[in-house]
Coordinates of C-alpha atoms in Angstrom, one line a residue:
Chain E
X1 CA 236.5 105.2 91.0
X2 CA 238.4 102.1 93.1
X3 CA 236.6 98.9 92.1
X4 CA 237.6 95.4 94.1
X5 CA 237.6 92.2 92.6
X6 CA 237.8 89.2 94.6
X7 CA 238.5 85.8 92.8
X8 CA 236.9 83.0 93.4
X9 CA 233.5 83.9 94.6
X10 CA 233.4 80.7 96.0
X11 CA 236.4 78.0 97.2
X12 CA 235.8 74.4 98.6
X13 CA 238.9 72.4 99.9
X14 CA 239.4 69.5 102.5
X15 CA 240.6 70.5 105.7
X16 CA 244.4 70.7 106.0
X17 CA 245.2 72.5 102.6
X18 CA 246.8 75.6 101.9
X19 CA 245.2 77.9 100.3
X20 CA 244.6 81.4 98.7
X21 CA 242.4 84.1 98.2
X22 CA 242.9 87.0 95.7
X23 CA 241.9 90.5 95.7
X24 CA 242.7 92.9 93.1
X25 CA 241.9 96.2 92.8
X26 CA 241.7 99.1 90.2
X27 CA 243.8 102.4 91.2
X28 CA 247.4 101.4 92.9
X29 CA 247.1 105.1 94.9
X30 CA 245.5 103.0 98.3
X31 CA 246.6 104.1 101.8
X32 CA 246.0 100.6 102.9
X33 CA 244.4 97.3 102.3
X34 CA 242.5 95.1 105.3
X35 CA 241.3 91.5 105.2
X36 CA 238.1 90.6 107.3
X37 CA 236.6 87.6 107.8
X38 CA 232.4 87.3 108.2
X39 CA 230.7 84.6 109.5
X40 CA 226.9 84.1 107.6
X41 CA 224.9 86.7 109.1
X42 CA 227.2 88.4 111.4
X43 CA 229.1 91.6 111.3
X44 CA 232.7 91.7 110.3
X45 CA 235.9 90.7 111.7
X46 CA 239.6 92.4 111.3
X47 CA 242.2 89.8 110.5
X48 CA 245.2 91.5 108.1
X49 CA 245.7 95.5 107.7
X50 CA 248.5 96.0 105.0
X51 CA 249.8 99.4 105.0
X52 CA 251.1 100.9 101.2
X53 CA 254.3 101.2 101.8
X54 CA 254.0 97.1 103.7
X55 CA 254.6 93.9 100.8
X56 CA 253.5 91.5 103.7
X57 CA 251.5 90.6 107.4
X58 CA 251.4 87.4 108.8
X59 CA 249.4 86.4 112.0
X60 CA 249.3 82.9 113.2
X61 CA 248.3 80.8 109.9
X62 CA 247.4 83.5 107.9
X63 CA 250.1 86.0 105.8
X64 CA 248.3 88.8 103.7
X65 CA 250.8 90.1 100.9
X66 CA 250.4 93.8 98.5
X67 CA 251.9 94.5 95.6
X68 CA 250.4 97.7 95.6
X69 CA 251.9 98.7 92.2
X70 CA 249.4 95.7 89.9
X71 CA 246.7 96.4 92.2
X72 CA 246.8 93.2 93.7
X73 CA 246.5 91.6 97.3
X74 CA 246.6 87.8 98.2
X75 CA 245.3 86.5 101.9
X76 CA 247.2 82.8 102.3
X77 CA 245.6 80.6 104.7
X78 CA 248.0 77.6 105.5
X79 CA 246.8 74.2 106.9
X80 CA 243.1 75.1 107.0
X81 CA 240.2 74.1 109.5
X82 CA 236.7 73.6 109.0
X83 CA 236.5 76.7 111.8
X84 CA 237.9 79.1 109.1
X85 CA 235.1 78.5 106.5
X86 CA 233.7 81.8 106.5
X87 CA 233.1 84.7 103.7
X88 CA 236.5 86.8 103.5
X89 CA 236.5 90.3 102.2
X90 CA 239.2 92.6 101.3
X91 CA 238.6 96.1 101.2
X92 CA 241.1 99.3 100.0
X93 CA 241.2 102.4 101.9
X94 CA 242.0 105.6 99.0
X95 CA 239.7 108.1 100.1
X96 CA 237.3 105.8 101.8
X97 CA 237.3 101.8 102.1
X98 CA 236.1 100.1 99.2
X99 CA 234.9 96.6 99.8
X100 CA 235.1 93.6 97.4
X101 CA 232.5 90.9 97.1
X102 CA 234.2 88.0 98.7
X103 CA 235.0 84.6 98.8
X104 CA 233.3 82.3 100.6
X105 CA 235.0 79.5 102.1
X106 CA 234.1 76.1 103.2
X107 CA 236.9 73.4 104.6
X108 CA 235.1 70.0 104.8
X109 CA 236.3 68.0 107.6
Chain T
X1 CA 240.4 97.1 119.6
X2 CA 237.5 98.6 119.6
X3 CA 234.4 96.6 120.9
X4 CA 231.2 97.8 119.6
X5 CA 227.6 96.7 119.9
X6 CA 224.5 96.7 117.8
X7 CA 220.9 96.7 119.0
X8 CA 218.8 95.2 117.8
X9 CA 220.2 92.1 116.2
X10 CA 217.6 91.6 114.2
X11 CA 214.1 92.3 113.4
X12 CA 211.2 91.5 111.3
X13 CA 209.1 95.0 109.6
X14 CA 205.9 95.9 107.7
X15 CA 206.4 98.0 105.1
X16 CA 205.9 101.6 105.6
X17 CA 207.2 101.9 108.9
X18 CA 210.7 103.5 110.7
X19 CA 213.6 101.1 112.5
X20 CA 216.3 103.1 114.4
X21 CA 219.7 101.2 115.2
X22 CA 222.0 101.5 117.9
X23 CA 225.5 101.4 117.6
X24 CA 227.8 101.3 121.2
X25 CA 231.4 102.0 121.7
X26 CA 233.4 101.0 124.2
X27 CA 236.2 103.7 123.6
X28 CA 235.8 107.3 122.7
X29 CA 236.3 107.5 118.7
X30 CA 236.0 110.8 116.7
X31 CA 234.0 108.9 113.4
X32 CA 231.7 106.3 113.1
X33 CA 230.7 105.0 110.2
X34 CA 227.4 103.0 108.8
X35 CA 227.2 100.4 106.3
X36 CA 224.7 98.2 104.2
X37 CA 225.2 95.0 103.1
X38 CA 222.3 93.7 101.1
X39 CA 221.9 90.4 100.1
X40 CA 224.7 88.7 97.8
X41 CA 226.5 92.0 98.2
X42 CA 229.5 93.8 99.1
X43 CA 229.0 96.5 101.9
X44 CA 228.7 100.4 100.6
X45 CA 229.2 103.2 103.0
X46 CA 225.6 104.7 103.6
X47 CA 226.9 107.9 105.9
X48 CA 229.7 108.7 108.2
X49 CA 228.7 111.0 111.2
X50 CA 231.3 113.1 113.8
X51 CA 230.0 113.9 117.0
X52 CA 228.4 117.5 116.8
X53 CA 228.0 118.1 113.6
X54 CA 225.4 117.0 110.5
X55 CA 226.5 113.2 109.1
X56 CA 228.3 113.3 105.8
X57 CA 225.8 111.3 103.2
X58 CA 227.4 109.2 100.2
X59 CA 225.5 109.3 96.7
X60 CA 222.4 107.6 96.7
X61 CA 222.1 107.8 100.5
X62 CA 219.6 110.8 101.8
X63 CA 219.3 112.2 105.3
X64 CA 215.5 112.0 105.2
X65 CA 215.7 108.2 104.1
X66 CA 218.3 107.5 106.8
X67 CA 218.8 110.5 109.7
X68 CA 221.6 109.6 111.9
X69 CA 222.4 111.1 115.5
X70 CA 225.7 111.4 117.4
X71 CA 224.8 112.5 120.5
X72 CA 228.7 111.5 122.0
X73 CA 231.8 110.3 121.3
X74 CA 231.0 106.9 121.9
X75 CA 227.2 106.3 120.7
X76 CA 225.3 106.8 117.2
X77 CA 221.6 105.6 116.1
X78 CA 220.7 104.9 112.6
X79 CA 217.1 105.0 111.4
X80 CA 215.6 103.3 108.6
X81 CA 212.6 105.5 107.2
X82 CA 209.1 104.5 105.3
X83 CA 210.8 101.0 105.2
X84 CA 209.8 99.0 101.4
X85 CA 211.2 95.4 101.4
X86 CA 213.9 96.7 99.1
X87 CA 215.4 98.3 102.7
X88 CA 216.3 95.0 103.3
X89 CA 220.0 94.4 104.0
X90 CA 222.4 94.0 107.2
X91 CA 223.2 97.4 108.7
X92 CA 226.5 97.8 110.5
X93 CA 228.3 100.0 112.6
X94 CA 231.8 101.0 112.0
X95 CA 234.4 103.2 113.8
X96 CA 238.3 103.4 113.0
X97 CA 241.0 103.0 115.5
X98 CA 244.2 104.5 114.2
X99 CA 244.5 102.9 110.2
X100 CA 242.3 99.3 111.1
X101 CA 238.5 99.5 110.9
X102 CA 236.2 97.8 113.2
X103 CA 232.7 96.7 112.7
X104 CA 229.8 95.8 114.6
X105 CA 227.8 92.3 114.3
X106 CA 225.0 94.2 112.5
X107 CA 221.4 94.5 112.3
X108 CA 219.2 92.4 110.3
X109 CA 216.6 93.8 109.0
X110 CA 213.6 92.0 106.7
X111 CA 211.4 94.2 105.5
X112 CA 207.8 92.2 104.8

């Protein structure tokens, strides 16, 4: 059974840092991975699909990396904004998509 | 991308009583998929449901609980059934357009 494991639950940082989010996950036989973003109480947003046979995707400040072979993914947000604090999830497609918990995200101004 | 829609956004419900969701499309898709998200938690698949045939339930998800229509290719409902406050969660719509999946901005539900 895929399990998804999202470190940290939680990240704080000023505005203007880089940063990164992991994702790891437990069986390396995925189809492909997908980064959303959700803002509190709203539905979910598509920012980064990886496919298995993809290390990378970059678009605009974010690049999503795979190494699909340690079960691991990592979402890199460079020079962030207080507009990106949000809860990100990642979530593996094997037979279905499996969702992680997230990491919620707050950029202080 | 697909755009889809949710109604209602939200709503407040006594115990013992039924909800039914609406989920919009604005393309034609084959499968749509819903999804809970309770509170401090990760979403889990409830059902996925094709357009003229029964929806596929996951474990711990029952057709009686939750019956889903699919009348067309581009609309589904989702009803909550004998509602306890436990049914208390976001409910989201989701269809998938090639190998990226979309989702809806949900339905929140409170269940007093």
């Amino acid at each position: 059974k895929q399990e998804v494991t999202q470190i940290p639950a939680a990240l704080s940082v000023p505005e203007g840092e880089n940063l990164v989010l992991n994702c790891s996950f437990t069986d390396s036989a995925i189809y492909n991975l997908q980064w959303f973003r959700q803002d509190p109480g709203k539905g979910l947003t598509s920012l980064l699909l990886i496919q298995s046979s993809q290390r990378e995707q970059t678009s605009g400040r974010l690049n999503a990396s795979l190494d699909k072979s340690s079960g691991r993914s990592t979402l890199y947000i460079a020079a962030s904004q207080p507009g990106d604090s949000a809860t990100y999830l990642c979530a593996v497609r094997s037979e279905k998509l499996v969702f992680g918990k997230g990491t919620k995200l707050t950029v202080n101004p | 991308s697909a755009v889809i829609s949710q109604k209602p956004s939200r709503d407040i419900c006594q115990r013992g009583t039924s909800l039914t969701i609406q989920c919009q499309v604005d393309s034609q898709v084959t499968m749509m998929f819903w999804y809970r998200q309770q509170p401090g938690q990760s979403l889990t698949l409830i059902a996925t449901a094709n357009q003229g045939s029964e929806a596929t339930y996951e474990s711990g998800f029952v057709i009686d609980k939750f019956p889903i229509s699919r009348p067309n290719l581009t609309f589904s409902t989702l009803t909550v059934s004998n509602m306890s406050p436990e049914d208390s969660s976001i409910y989201l719509c989701s269809v998938l357009e090639g190998d990226t999946q979309y989702f809806g901005p949900g339905t929140r539900l409170t269940v007093l």
